[in-house]
């Protein structure tokens, strides 16, 4: 049981490095109201992911997909998600080297922000309502590692309350990159702003590499886990 919970926690940490969440953090920290934007994005995101994950777990519980002598999901979900994560890492790496599809290649730096960036920043700057909606839209489809975590929770022999607690724990870990700067601004705003500025600059420069390494490590682990489950 402890190892199962540890794996779910690690999947939550890996999901925290999901590129879309990191992009939101970068945009929010570049605005004049990061606390308000991050706070409402967090509320919208948690409401969405916890609702969807809870429905998914309770739908899987008791089904042949996760239970029985040879459950359908035994290993194959891990293999598929692991391969998809490795494929995504490969595409991003090829884009970094200028060999992949043009949309995945780094764009040359320009002092003038792109129209897309201006549009996103304009939406975020408009306040809490759009940040809340952005939290819903950005998380309405579960990340690959979240799917594996929900499958793992549904396989555990625990009560509904315990399953829901694990779902909440996973999602709190998944949004940790939003929660940490938000907590810092709430407790020590001046210190948090100095740290956030440095972190934001680093993240903006290394976002692609962070995504590649997270997908690579997560993909290898899940692929190995799935192969072990299928062939043993």
mmCIF file with all atom_site columns, C-alpha atoms in Angstrom:
data_model
loop_
_atom_site.group_PDB
_atom_site.id
_atom_site.type_symbol
_atom_site.label_atom_id
_atom_site.label_alt_id
_atom_site.label_comp_id
_atom_site.label_asym_id
_atom_site.label_entity_id
_atom_site.label_seq_id
_atom_site.pdbx_PDB_ins_code
_atom_site.Cartn_x
_atom_site.Cartn_y
_atom_site.Cartn_z
_atom_site.occupancy
_atom_site.B_iso_or_equiv
_atom_site.pdbx_formal_charge
_atom_site.auth_seq_id
_atom_site.auth_comp_id
_atom_site.auth_asym_id
_atom_site.auth_atom_id
_atom_site.pdbx_PDB_model_num
ATOM 1   C CA . UNK A 1 1   ? 0.000   0.000   0.000   1.00 0.00 ? 1   UNK A CA 1
ATOM 2   C CA . UNK A 1 2   ? 2.806   2.427   0.901   1.00 0.00 ? 2   UNK A CA 1
ATOM 3   C CA . UNK A 1 3   ? 4.531   1.859   -2.452  1.00 0.00 ? 3   UNK A CA 1
ATOM 4   C CA . UNK A 1 4   ? 1.236   2.392   -4.280  1.00 0.00 ? 4   UNK A CA 1
ATOM 5   C CA . UNK A 1 5   ? 0.668   5.710   -2.522  1.00 0.00 ? 5   UNK A CA 1
ATOM 6   C CA . UNK A 1 6   ? 4.293   6.710   -3.163  1.00 0.00 ? 6   UNK A CA 1
ATOM 7   C CA . UNK A 1 7   ? 3.862   6.016   -6.870  1.00 0.00 ? 7   UNK A CA 1
ATOM 8   C CA . UNK A 1 8   ? 0.675   8.105   -6.970  1.00 0.00 ? 8   UNK A CA 1
ATOM 9   C CA . UNK A 1 9   ? 2.518   10.946  -5.225  1.00 0.00 ? 9   UNK A CA 1
ATOM 10  C CA . UNK A 1 10  ? 5.413   10.734  -7.704  1.00 0.00 ? 10  UNK A CA 1
ATOM 11  C CA . UNK A 1 11  ? 2.958   10.809  -10.597 1.00 0.00 ? 11  UNK A CA 1
ATOM 12  C CA . UNK A 1 12  ? 1.453   13.951  -9.069  1.00 0.00 ? 12  UNK A CA 1
ATOM 13  C CA . UNK A 1 13  ? 4.884   15.598  -8.909  1.00 0.00 ? 13  UNK A CA 1
ATOM 14  C CA . UNK A 1 14  ? 5.594   14.572  -12.508 1.00 0.00 ? 14  UNK A CA 1
ATOM 15  C CA . UNK A 1 15  ? 2.254   16.068  -13.572 1.00 0.00 ? 15  UNK A CA 1
ATOM 16  C CA . UNK A 1 16  ? 3.271   19.356  -11.911 1.00 0.00 ? 16  UNK A CA 1
ATOM 17  C CA . UNK A 1 17  ? 5.839   19.705  -14.696 1.00 0.00 ? 17  UNK A CA 1
ATOM 18  C CA . UNK A 1 18  ? 3.176   19.420  -17.373 1.00 0.00 ? 18  UNK A CA 1
ATOM 19  C CA . UNK A 1 19  ? 4.098   22.173  -19.920 1.00 0.00 ? 19  UNK A CA 1
ATOM 20  C CA . UNK A 1 20  ? 0.658   23.801  -19.965 1.00 0.00 ? 20  UNK A CA 1
ATOM 21  C CA . UNK A 1 21  ? 0.695   24.382  -16.197 1.00 0.00 ? 21  UNK A CA 1
ATOM 22  C CA . UNK A 1 22  ? 4.222   25.813  -16.370 1.00 0.00 ? 22  UNK A CA 1
ATOM 23  C CA . UNK A 1 23  ? 3.182   28.200  -19.146 1.00 0.00 ? 23  UNK A CA 1
ATOM 24  C CA . UNK A 1 24  ? 0.365   29.524  -16.955 1.00 0.00 ? 24  UNK A CA 1
ATOM 25  C CA . UNK A 1 25  ? 2.841   30.131  -14.112 1.00 0.00 ? 25  UNK A CA 1
ATOM 26  C CA . UNK A 1 26  ? 5.186   32.028  -16.448 1.00 0.00 ? 26  UNK A CA 1
ATOM 27  C CA . UNK A 1 27  ? 2.354   34.221  -17.749 1.00 0.00 ? 27  UNK A CA 1
ATOM 28  C CA . UNK A 1 28  ? 0.894   34.877  -14.292 1.00 0.00 ? 28  UNK A CA 1
ATOM 29  C CA . UNK A 1 29  ? 4.243   35.860  -12.773 1.00 0.00 ? 29  UNK A CA 1
ATOM 30  C CA . UNK A 1 30  ? 4.684   38.404  -15.561 1.00 0.00 ? 30  UNK A CA 1
ATOM 31  C CA . UNK A 1 31  ? 1.461   40.206  -14.661 1.00 0.00 ? 31  UNK A CA 1
ATOM 32  C CA . UNK A 1 32  ? 0.826   42.894  -12.077 1.00 0.00 ? 32  UNK A CA 1
ATOM 33  C CA . UNK A 1 33  ? -1.594  40.650  -10.118 1.00 0.00 ? 33  UNK A CA 1
ATOM 34  C CA . UNK A 1 34  ? 0.001   37.188  -9.885  1.00 0.00 ? 34  UNK A CA 1
ATOM 35  C CA . UNK A 1 35  ? -1.771  36.229  -6.629  1.00 0.00 ? 35  UNK A CA 1
ATOM 36  C CA . UNK A 1 36  ? -5.240  36.889  -7.966  1.00 0.00 ? 36  UNK A CA 1
ATOM 37  C CA . UNK A 1 37  ? -4.551  35.178  -11.277 1.00 0.00 ? 37  UNK A CA 1
ATOM 38  C CA . UNK A 1 38  ? -2.833  32.120  -9.802  1.00 0.00 ? 38  UNK A CA 1
ATOM 39  C CA . UNK A 1 39  ? -5.459  31.841  -7.064  1.00 0.00 ? 39  UNK A CA 1
ATOM 40  C CA . UNK A 1 40  ? -8.448  31.775  -9.393  1.00 0.00 ? 40  UNK A CA 1
ATOM 41  C CA . UNK A 1 41  ? -6.654  29.540  -11.872 1.00 0.00 ? 41  UNK A CA 1
ATOM 42  C CA . UNK A 1 42  ? -5.943  27.123  -9.007  1.00 0.00 ? 42  UNK A CA 1
ATOM 43  C CA . UNK A 1 43  ? -9.586  27.122  -7.888  1.00 0.00 ? 43  UNK A CA 1
ATOM 44  C CA . UNK A 1 44  ? -10.856 26.463  -11.404 1.00 0.00 ? 44  UNK A CA 1
ATOM 45  C CA . UNK A 1 45  ? -8.230  23.816  -12.056 1.00 0.00 ? 45  UNK A CA 1
ATOM 46  C CA . UNK A 1 46  ? -8.749  21.920  -8.789  1.00 0.00 ? 46  UNK A CA 1
ATOM 47  C CA . UNK A 1 47  ? -12.535 21.910  -9.135  1.00 0.00 ? 47  UNK A CA 1
ATOM 48  C CA . UNK A 1 48  ? -12.220 20.529  -12.648 1.00 0.00 ? 48  UNK A CA 1
ATOM 49  C CA . UNK A 1 49  ? -9.526  17.908  -12.086 1.00 0.00 ? 49  UNK A CA 1
ATOM 50  C CA . UNK A 1 50  ? -10.888 16.606  -8.778  1.00 0.00 ? 50  UNK A CA 1
ATOM 51  C CA . UNK A 1 51  ? -14.392 16.282  -10.280 1.00 0.00 ? 51  UNK A CA 1
ATOM 52  C CA . UNK A 1 52  ? -13.174 14.494  -13.421 1.00 0.00 ? 52  UNK A CA 1
ATOM 53  C CA . UNK A 1 53  ? -10.705 12.282  -11.545 1.00 0.00 ? 53  UNK A CA 1
ATOM 54  C CA . UNK A 1 54  ? -13.330 11.275  -8.969  1.00 0.00 ? 54  UNK A CA 1
ATOM 55  C CA . UNK A 1 55  ? -15.789 10.326  -11.692 1.00 0.00 ? 55  UNK A CA 1
ATOM 56  C CA . UNK A 1 56  ? -13.069 8.372   -13.498 1.00 0.00 ? 56  UNK A CA 1
ATOM 57  C CA . UNK A 1 57  ? -11.947 6.440   -10.418 1.00 0.00 ? 57  UNK A CA 1
ATOM 58  C CA . UNK A 1 58  ? -15.449 5.481   -9.314  1.00 0.00 ? 58  UNK A CA 1
ATOM 59  C CA . UNK A 1 59  ? -16.338 4.473   -12.891 1.00 0.00 ? 59  UNK A CA 1
ATOM 60  C CA . UNK A 1 60  ? -13.297 2.184   -13.062 1.00 0.00 ? 60  UNK A CA 1
ATOM 61  C CA . UNK A 1 61  ? -13.810 0.583   -9.653  1.00 0.00 ? 61  UNK A CA 1
ATOM 62  C CA . UNK A 1 62  ? -15.299 -2.881  -9.967  1.00 0.00 ? 62  UNK A CA 1
ATOM 63  C CA . UNK A 1 63  ? -14.932 -2.984  -13.765 1.00 0.00 ? 63  UNK A CA 1
ATOM 64  C CA . UNK A 1 64  ? -13.066 -5.712  -15.640 1.00 0.00 ? 64  UNK A CA 1
ATOM 65  C CA . UNK A 1 65  ? -10.762 -2.970  -16.862 1.00 0.00 ? 65  UNK A CA 1
ATOM 66  C CA . UNK A 1 66  ? -8.941  -2.871  -13.522 1.00 0.00 ? 66  UNK A CA 1
ATOM 67  C CA . UNK A 1 67  ? -10.164 -5.952  -11.620 1.00 0.00 ? 67  UNK A CA 1
ATOM 68  C CA . UNK A 1 68  ? -10.295 -9.695  -12.138 1.00 0.00 ? 68  UNK A CA 1
ATOM 69  C CA . UNK A 1 69  ? -7.616  -12.336 -12.685 1.00 0.00 ? 69  UNK A CA 1
ATOM 70  C CA . UNK A 1 70  ? -6.287  -10.551 -15.793 1.00 0.00 ? 70  UNK A CA 1
ATOM 71  C CA . UNK A 1 71  ? -7.614  -6.985  -15.868 1.00 0.00 ? 71  UNK A CA 1
ATOM 72  C CA . UNK A 1 72  ? -7.709  -5.304  -19.258 1.00 0.00 ? 72  UNK A CA 1
ATOM 73  C CA . UNK A 1 73  ? -5.733  -2.326  -18.024 1.00 0.00 ? 73  UNK A CA 1
ATOM 74  C CA . UNK A 1 74  ? -3.011  -4.423  -16.405 1.00 0.00 ? 74  UNK A CA 1
ATOM 75  C CA . UNK A 1 75  ? 0.182   -2.935  -17.795 1.00 0.00 ? 75  UNK A CA 1
ATOM 76  C CA . UNK A 1 76  ? -1.118  -1.764  -21.160 1.00 0.00 ? 76  UNK A CA 1
ATOM 77  C CA . UNK A 1 77  ? -2.222  1.677   -19.995 1.00 0.00 ? 77  UNK A CA 1
ATOM 78  C CA . UNK A 1 78  ? 1.258   2.233   -18.559 1.00 0.00 ? 78  UNK A CA 1
ATOM 79  C CA . UNK A 1 79  ? 2.866   1.081   -21.810 1.00 0.00 ? 79  UNK A CA 1
ATOM 80  C CA . UNK A 1 80  ? 0.723   3.334   -23.999 1.00 0.00 ? 80  UNK A CA 1
ATOM 81  C CA . UNK A 1 81  ? 1.171   6.404   -21.795 1.00 0.00 ? 81  UNK A CA 1
ATOM 82  C CA . UNK A 1 82  ? 4.911   5.704   -21.456 1.00 0.00 ? 82  UNK A CA 1
ATOM 83  C CA . UNK A 1 83  ? 5.319   5.481   -25.241 1.00 0.00 ? 83  UNK A CA 1
ATOM 84  C CA . UNK A 1 84  ? 3.280   8.669   -25.773 1.00 0.00 ? 84  UNK A CA 1
ATOM 85  C CA . UNK A 1 85  ? 5.408   10.513  -23.198 1.00 0.00 ? 85  UNK A CA 1
ATOM 86  C CA . UNK A 1 86  ? 8.611   9.350   -24.912 1.00 0.00 ? 86  UNK A CA 1
ATOM 87  C CA . UNK A 1 87  ? 7.215   10.365  -28.305 1.00 0.00 ? 87  UNK A CA 1
ATOM 88  C CA . UNK A 1 88  ? 6.343   13.824  -26.982 1.00 0.00 ? 88  UNK A CA 1
ATOM 89  C CA . UNK A 1 89  ? 9.849   14.180  -25.515 1.00 0.00 ? 89  UNK A CA 1
ATOM 90  C CA . UNK A 1 90  ? 11.363  13.152  -28.862 1.00 0.00 ? 90  UNK A CA 1
ATOM 91  C CA . UNK A 1 91  ? 9.275   15.670  -30.801 1.00 0.00 ? 91  UNK A CA 1
ATOM 92  C CA . UNK A 1 92  ? 10.236  18.466  -28.412 1.00 0.00 ? 92  UNK A CA 1
ATOM 93  C CA . UNK A 1 93  ? 13.910  17.492  -28.616 1.00 0.00 ? 93  UNK A CA 1
ATOM 94  C CA . UNK A 1 94  ? 13.839  17.416  -32.414 1.00 0.00 ? 94  UNK A CA 1
ATOM 95  C CA . UNK A 1 95  ? 12.171  20.805  -32.344 1.00 0.00 ? 95  UNK A CA 1
ATOM 96  C CA . UNK A 1 96  ? 14.996  22.126  -30.167 1.00 0.00 ? 96  UNK A CA 1
ATOM 97  C CA . UNK A 1 97  ? 17.497  20.870  -32.758 1.00 0.00 ? 97  UNK A CA 1
ATOM 98  C CA . UNK A 1 98  ? 15.468  22.409  -35.577 1.00 0.00 ? 98  UNK A CA 1
ATOM 99  C CA . UNK A 1 99  ? 14.568  19.021  -37.067 1.00 0.00 ? 99  UNK A CA 1
ATOM 100 C CA . UNK A 1 100 ? 10.979  18.518  -35.968 1.00 0.00 ? 100 UNK A CA 1
ATOM 101 C CA . UNK A 1 101 ? 7.713   20.062  -37.155 1.00 0.00 ? 101 UNK A CA 1
ATOM 102 C CA . UNK A 1 102 ? 7.939   23.846  -37.387 1.00 0.00 ? 102 UNK A CA 1
ATOM 103 C CA . UNK A 1 103 ? 5.300   24.399  -34.698 1.00 0.00 ? 103 UNK A CA 1
ATOM 104 C CA . UNK A 1 104 ? 7.521   22.614  -32.152 1.00 0.00 ? 104 UNK A CA 1
ATOM 105 C CA . UNK A 1 105 ? 10.703  24.506  -32.995 1.00 0.00 ? 105 UNK A CA 1
ATOM 106 C CA . UNK A 1 106 ? 11.852  27.333  -30.703 1.00 0.00 ? 106 UNK A CA 1
ATOM 107 C CA . UNK A 1 107 ? 10.995  30.683  -32.174 1.00 0.00 ? 107 UNK A CA 1
ATOM 108 C CA . UNK A 1 108 ? 13.724  33.322  -32.490 1.00 0.00 ? 108 UNK A CA 1
ATOM 109 C CA . UNK A 1 109 ? 13.650  35.812  -29.653 1.00 0.00 ? 109 UNK A CA 1
ATOM 110 C CA . UNK A 1 110 ? 12.072  39.136  -30.365 1.00 0.00 ? 110 UNK A CA 1
ATOM 111 C CA . UNK A 1 111 ? 11.568  42.106  -28.081 1.00 0.00 ? 111 UNK A CA 1
ATOM 112 C CA . UNK A 1 112 ? 8.059   42.437  -29.429 1.00 0.00 ? 112 UNK A CA 1
ATOM 113 C CA . UNK A 1 113 ? 5.672   39.776  -28.046 1.00 0.00 ? 113 UNK A CA 1
ATOM 114 C CA . UNK A 1 114 ? 3.761   37.617  -30.520 1.00 0.00 ? 114 UNK A CA 1
ATOM 115 C CA . UNK A 1 115 ? 0.083   38.188  -31.164 1.00 0.00 ? 115 UNK A CA 1
ATOM 116 C CA . UNK A 1 116 ? -0.728  34.945  -29.336 1.00 0.00 ? 116 UNK A CA 1
ATOM 117 C CA . UNK A 1 117 ? 1.281   35.999  -26.309 1.00 0.00 ? 117 UNK A CA 1
ATOM 118 C CA . UNK A 1 118 ? -0.363  39.428  -26.288 1.00 0.00 ? 118 UNK A CA 1
ATOM 119 C CA . UNK A 1 119 ? -3.808  37.787  -26.529 1.00 0.00 ? 119 UNK A CA 1
ATOM 120 C CA . UNK A 1 120 ? -3.125  35.363  -23.660 1.00 0.00 ? 120 UNK A CA 1
ATOM 121 C CA . UNK A 1 121 ? -1.649  38.067  -21.446 1.00 0.00 ? 121 UNK A CA 1
ATOM 122 C CA . UNK A 1 122 ? -4.586  40.326  -22.263 1.00 0.00 ? 122 UNK A CA 1
ATOM 123 C CA . UNK A 1 123 ? -7.056  37.648  -21.155 1.00 0.00 ? 123 UNK A CA 1
ATOM 124 C CA . UNK A 1 124 ? -5.151  36.924  -17.958 1.00 0.00 ? 124 UNK A CA 1
ATOM 125 C CA . UNK A 1 125 ? -4.846  40.596  -17.079 1.00 0.00 ? 125 UNK A CA 1
ATOM 126 C CA . UNK A 1 126 ? -8.612  41.044  -17.278 1.00 0.00 ? 126 UNK A CA 1
ATOM 127 C CA . UNK A 1 127 ? -9.076  39.445  -13.881 1.00 0.00 ? 127 UNK A CA 1
ATOM 128 C CA . UNK A 1 128 ? -10.381 36.601  -11.815 1.00 0.00 ? 128 UNK A CA 1
ATOM 129 C CA . UNK A 1 129 ? -13.233 35.407  -14.023 1.00 0.00 ? 129 UNK A CA 1
ATOM 130 C CA . UNK A 1 130 ? -11.085 34.585  -17.035 1.00 0.00 ? 130 UNK A CA 1
ATOM 131 C CA . UNK A 1 131 ? -8.379  33.084  -14.829 1.00 0.00 ? 131 UNK A CA 1
ATOM 132 C CA . UNK A 1 132 ? -11.004 30.800  -13.280 1.00 0.00 ? 132 UNK A CA 1
ATOM 133 C CA . UNK A 1 133 ? -12.253 29.792  -16.734 1.00 0.00 ? 133 UNK A CA 1
ATOM 134 C CA . UNK A 1 134 ? -8.675  29.246  -17.890 1.00 0.00 ? 134 UNK A CA 1
ATOM 135 C CA . UNK A 1 135 ? -8.165  26.851  -14.982 1.00 0.00 ? 135 UNK A CA 1
ATOM 136 C CA . UNK A 1 136 ? -11.156 24.823  -16.160 1.00 0.00 ? 136 UNK A CA 1
ATOM 137 C CA . UNK A 1 137 ? -10.236 24.816  -19.858 1.00 0.00 ? 137 UNK A CA 1
ATOM 138 C CA . UNK A 1 138 ? -6.545  24.060  -19.280 1.00 0.00 ? 138 UNK A CA 1
ATOM 139 C CA . UNK A 1 139 ? -7.260  21.004  -17.110 1.00 0.00 ? 139 UNK A CA 1
ATOM 140 C CA . UNK A 1 140 ? -10.486 19.589  -18.516 1.00 0.00 ? 140 UNK A CA 1
ATOM 141 C CA . UNK A 1 141 ? -8.534  16.811  -20.239 1.00 0.00 ? 141 UNK A CA 1
ATOM 142 C CA . UNK A 1 142 ? -6.427  14.819  -17.730 1.00 0.00 ? 142 UNK A CA 1
ATOM 143 C CA . UNK A 1 143 ? -2.667  14.707  -18.275 1.00 0.00 ? 143 UNK A CA 1
ATOM 144 C CA . UNK A 1 144 ? -1.258  11.251  -19.193 1.00 0.00 ? 144 UNK A CA 1
ATOM 145 C CA . UNK A 1 145 ? 0.316   10.673  -15.777 1.00 0.00 ? 145 UNK A CA 1
ATOM 146 C CA . UNK A 1 146 ? -2.988  11.625  -14.142 1.00 0.00 ? 146 UNK A CA 1
ATOM 147 C CA . UNK A 1 147 ? -4.738  8.838   -16.054 1.00 0.00 ? 147 UNK A CA 1
ATOM 148 C CA . UNK A 1 148 ? -2.252  6.306   -14.709 1.00 0.00 ? 148 UNK A CA 1
ATOM 149 C CA . UNK A 1 149 ? -2.642  7.645   -11.162 1.00 0.00 ? 149 UNK A CA 1
ATOM 150 C CA . UNK A 1 150 ? -6.436  7.375   -11.329 1.00 0.00 ? 150 UNK A CA 1
ATOM 151 C CA . UNK A 1 151 ? -6.165  3.823   -12.668 1.00 0.00 ? 151 UNK A CA 1
ATOM 152 C CA . UNK A 1 152 ? -3.851  2.955   -9.782  1.00 0.00 ? 152 UNK A CA 1
ATOM 153 C CA . UNK A 1 153 ? -6.235  4.468   -7.221  1.00 0.00 ? 153 UNK A CA 1
ATOM 154 C CA . UNK A 1 154 ? -9.173  2.534   -8.649  1.00 0.00 ? 154 UNK A CA 1
ATOM 155 C CA . UNK A 1 155 ? -7.217  -0.716  -8.238  1.00 0.00 ? 155 UNK A CA 1
ATOM 156 C CA . UNK A 1 156 ? -6.562  -0.195  -4.514  1.00 0.00 ? 156 UNK A CA 1
ATOM 157 C CA . UNK A 1 157 ? -8.659  -2.030  -1.932  1.00 0.00 ? 157 UNK A CA 1
ATOM 158 C CA . UNK A 1 158 ? -9.650  1.096   0.005   1.00 0.00 ? 158 UNK A CA 1
ATOM 159 C CA . UNK A 1 159 ? -12.810 2.934   0.999   1.00 0.00 ? 159 UNK A CA 1
ATOM 160 C CA . UNK A 1 160 ? -14.417 5.633   -1.149  1.00 0.00 ? 160 UNK A CA 1
ATOM 161 C CA . UNK A 1 161 ? -13.310 8.281   1.358   1.00 0.00 ? 161 UNK A CA 1
ATOM 162 C CA . UNK A 1 162 ? -9.704  7.080   1.189   1.00 0.00 ? 162 UNK A CA 1
ATOM 163 C CA . UNK A 1 163 ? -9.838  7.008   -2.607  1.00 0.00 ? 163 UNK A CA 1
ATOM 164 C CA . UNK A 1 164 ? -11.140 10.572  -2.655  1.00 0.00 ? 164 UNK A CA 1
ATOM 165 C CA . UNK A 1 165 ? -8.346  11.599  -0.259  1.00 0.00 ? 165 UNK A CA 1
ATOM 166 C CA . UNK A 1 166 ? -5.749  10.165  -2.649  1.00 0.00 ? 166 UNK A CA 1
ATOM 167 C CA . UNK A 1 167 ? -7.372  12.000  -5.545  1.00 0.00 ? 167 UNK A CA 1
ATOM 168 C CA . UNK A 1 168 ? -7.139  15.290  -3.627  1.00 0.00 ? 168 UNK A CA 1
ATOM 169 C CA . UNK A 1 169 ? -3.522  14.554  -2.660  1.00 0.00 ? 169 UNK A CA 1
ATOM 170 C CA . UNK A 1 170 ? -2.582  13.833  -6.272  1.00 0.00 ? 170 UNK A CA 1
ATOM 171 C CA . UNK A 1 171 ? -4.156  17.055  -7.523  1.00 0.00 ? 171 UNK A CA 1
ATOM 172 C CA . UNK A 1 172 ? -2.580  19.185  -4.797  1.00 0.00 ? 172 UNK A CA 1
ATOM 173 C CA . UNK A 1 173 ? 0.800   17.815  -5.863  1.00 0.00 ? 173 UNK A CA 1
ATOM 174 C CA . UNK A 1 174 ? -0.018  18.347  -9.541  1.00 0.00 ? 174 UNK A CA 1
ATOM 175 C CA . UNK A 1 175 ? -0.743  22.038  -8.912  1.00 0.00 ? 175 UNK A CA 1
ATOM 176 C CA . UNK A 1 176 ? 2.279   22.543  -6.640  1.00 0.00 ? 176 UNK A CA 1
ATOM 177 C CA . UNK A 1 177 ? 3.981   24.791  -9.210  1.00 0.00 ? 177 UNK A CA 1
ATOM 178 C CA . UNK A 1 178 ? 0.981   27.099  -8.834  1.00 0.00 ? 178 UNK A CA 1
ATOM 179 C CA . UNK A 1 179 ? 0.564   26.678  -5.067  1.00 0.00 ? 179 UNK A CA 1
ATOM 180 C CA . UNK A 1 180 ? 4.200   27.365  -4.097  1.00 0.00 ? 180 UNK A CA 1
ATOM 181 C CA . UNK A 1 181 ? 4.450   30.885  -5.612  1.00 0.00 ? 181 UNK A CA 1
ATOM 182 C CA . UNK A 1 182 ? 0.897   31.617  -4.462  1.00 0.00 ? 182 UNK A CA 1
ATOM 183 C CA . UNK A 1 183 ? 1.783   30.714  -0.869  1.00 0.00 ? 183 UNK A CA 1
ATOM 184 C CA . UNK A 1 184 ? 4.991   32.710  -1.073  1.00 0.00 ? 184 UNK A CA 1
ATOM 185 C CA . UNK A 1 185 ? 3.158   35.849  -2.171  1.00 0.00 ? 185 UNK A CA 1
ATOM 186 C CA . UNK A 1 186 ? 0.627   35.383  0.635   1.00 0.00 ? 186 UNK A CA 1
ATOM 187 C CA . UNK A 1 187 ? 3.249   34.975  3.393   1.00 0.00 ? 187 UNK A CA 1
ATOM 188 C CA . UNK A 1 188 ? 6.182   37.126  2.263   1.00 0.00 ? 188 UNK A CA 1
ATOM 189 C CA . UNK A 1 189 ? 5.242   39.121  -0.850  1.00 0.00 ? 189 UNK A CA 1
ATOM 190 C CA . UNK A 1 190 ? 8.489   41.092  -1.201  1.00 0.00 ? 190 UNK A CA 1
ATOM 191 C CA . UNK A 1 191 ? 10.687  38.015  -0.865  1.00 0.00 ? 191 UNK A CA 1
ATOM 192 C CA . UNK A 1 192 ? 8.361   35.997  -3.077  1.00 0.00 ? 192 UNK A CA 1
ATOM 193 C CA . UNK A 1 193 ? 8.453   38.625  -5.815  1.00 0.00 ? 193 UNK A CA 1
ATOM 194 C CA . UNK A 1 194 ? 12.273  38.614  -5.858  1.00 0.00 ? 194 UNK A CA 1
ATOM 195 C CA . UNK A 1 195 ? 12.411  34.822  -5.962  1.00 0.00 ? 195 UNK A CA 1
ATOM 196 C CA . UNK A 1 196 ? 9.577   34.595  -8.478  1.00 0.00 ? 196 UNK A CA 1
ATOM 197 C CA . UNK A 1 197 ? 11.333  37.011  -10.823 1.00 0.00 ? 197 UNK A CA 1
ATOM 198 C CA . UNK A 1 198 ? 14.473  34.889  -10.881 1.00 0.00 ? 198 UNK A CA 1
ATOM 199 C CA . UNK A 1 199 ? 12.520  31.633  -11.170 1.00 0.00 ? 199 UNK A CA 1
ATOM 200 C CA . UNK A 1 200 ? 10.315  33.075  -13.886 1.00 0.00 ? 200 UNK A CA 1
ATOM 201 C CA . UNK A 1 201 ? 13.338  34.113  -15.940 1.00 0.00 ? 201 UNK A CA 1
ATOM 202 C CA . UNK A 1 202 ? 14.899  30.671  -15.496 1.00 0.00 ? 202 UNK A CA 1
ATOM 203 C CA . UNK A 1 203 ? 11.662  28.880  -16.336 1.00 0.00 ? 203 UNK A CA 1
ATOM 204 C CA . UNK A 1 204 ? 11.085  30.981  -19.428 1.00 0.00 ? 204 UNK A CA 1
ATOM 205 C CA . UNK A 1 205 ? 14.545  29.997  -20.675 1.00 0.00 ? 205 UNK A CA 1
ATOM 206 C CA . UNK A 1 206 ? 14.335  26.327  -19.711 1.00 0.00 ? 206 UNK A CA 1
ATOM 207 C CA . UNK A 1 207 ? 10.650  25.452  -20.082 1.00 0.00 ? 207 UNK A CA 1
ATOM 208 C CA . UNK A 1 208 ? 11.258  23.201  -23.081 1.00 0.00 ? 208 UNK A CA 1
ATOM 209 C CA . UNK A 1 209 ? 14.101  21.315  -21.392 1.00 0.00 ? 209 UNK A CA 1
ATOM 210 C CA . UNK A 1 210 ? 12.061  20.852  -18.201 1.00 0.00 ? 210 UNK A CA 1
ATOM 211 C CA . UNK A 1 211 ? 9.219   19.392  -20.259 1.00 0.00 ? 211 UNK A CA 1
ATOM 212 C CA . UNK A 1 212 ? 11.576  17.090  -22.178 1.00 0.00 ? 212 UNK A CA 1
ATOM 213 C CA . UNK A 1 213 ? 13.227  15.666  -19.055 1.00 0.00 ? 213 UNK A CA 1
ATOM 214 C CA . UNK A 1 214 ? 9.900   15.238  -17.232 1.00 0.00 ? 214 UNK A CA 1
ATOM 215 C CA . UNK A 1 215 ? 8.387   13.393  -20.193 1.00 0.00 ? 215 UNK A CA 1
ATOM 216 C CA . UNK A 1 216 ? 11.533  11.310  -20.682 1.00 0.00 ? 216 UNK A CA 1
ATOM 217 C CA . UNK A 1 217 ? 11.840  10.157  -17.067 1.00 0.00 ? 217 UNK A CA 1
ATOM 218 C CA . UNK A 1 218 ? 8.111   9.595   -16.660 1.00 0.00 ? 218 UNK A CA 1
ATOM 219 C CA . UNK A 1 219 ? 7.882   7.771   -19.978 1.00 0.00 ? 219 UNK A CA 1
ATOM 220 C CA . UNK A 1 220 ? 10.752  5.396   -19.199 1.00 0.00 ? 220 UNK A CA 1
ATOM 221 C CA . UNK A 1 221 ? 9.387   4.593   -15.732 1.00 0.00 ? 221 UNK A CA 1
ATOM 222 C CA . UNK A 1 222 ? 5.843   3.919   -16.951 1.00 0.00 ? 222 UNK A CA 1
ATOM 223 C CA . UNK A 1 223 ? 7.011   1.901   -19.961 1.00 0.00 ? 223 UNK A CA 1
ATOM 224 C CA . UNK A 1 224 ? 9.204   -0.289  -17.739 1.00 0.00 ? 224 UNK A CA 1
ATOM 225 C CA . UNK A 1 225 ? 6.381   -0.703  -15.230 1.00 0.00 ? 225 UNK A CA 1
ATOM 226 C CA . UNK A 1 226 ? 3.934   -1.677  -17.954 1.00 0.00 ? 226 UNK A CA 1
ATOM 227 C CA . UNK A 1 227 ? 6.298   -4.174  -19.607 1.00 0.00 ? 227 UNK A CA 1
ATOM 228 C CA . UNK A 1 228 ? 7.006   -5.756  -16.221 1.00 0.00 ? 228 UNK A CA 1
ATOM 229 C CA . UNK A 1 229 ? 3.264   -6.089  -15.519 1.00 0.00 ? 229 UNK A CA 1
ATOM 230 C CA . UNK A 1 230 ? 2.480   -7.611  -18.923 1.00 0.00 ? 230 UNK A CA 1
ATOM 231 C CA . UNK A 1 231 ? 5.333   -10.111 -19.192 1.00 0.00 ? 231 UNK A CA 1
ATOM 232 C CA . UNK A 1 232 ? 5.556   -11.337 -15.588 1.00 0.00 ? 232 UNK A CA 1
#
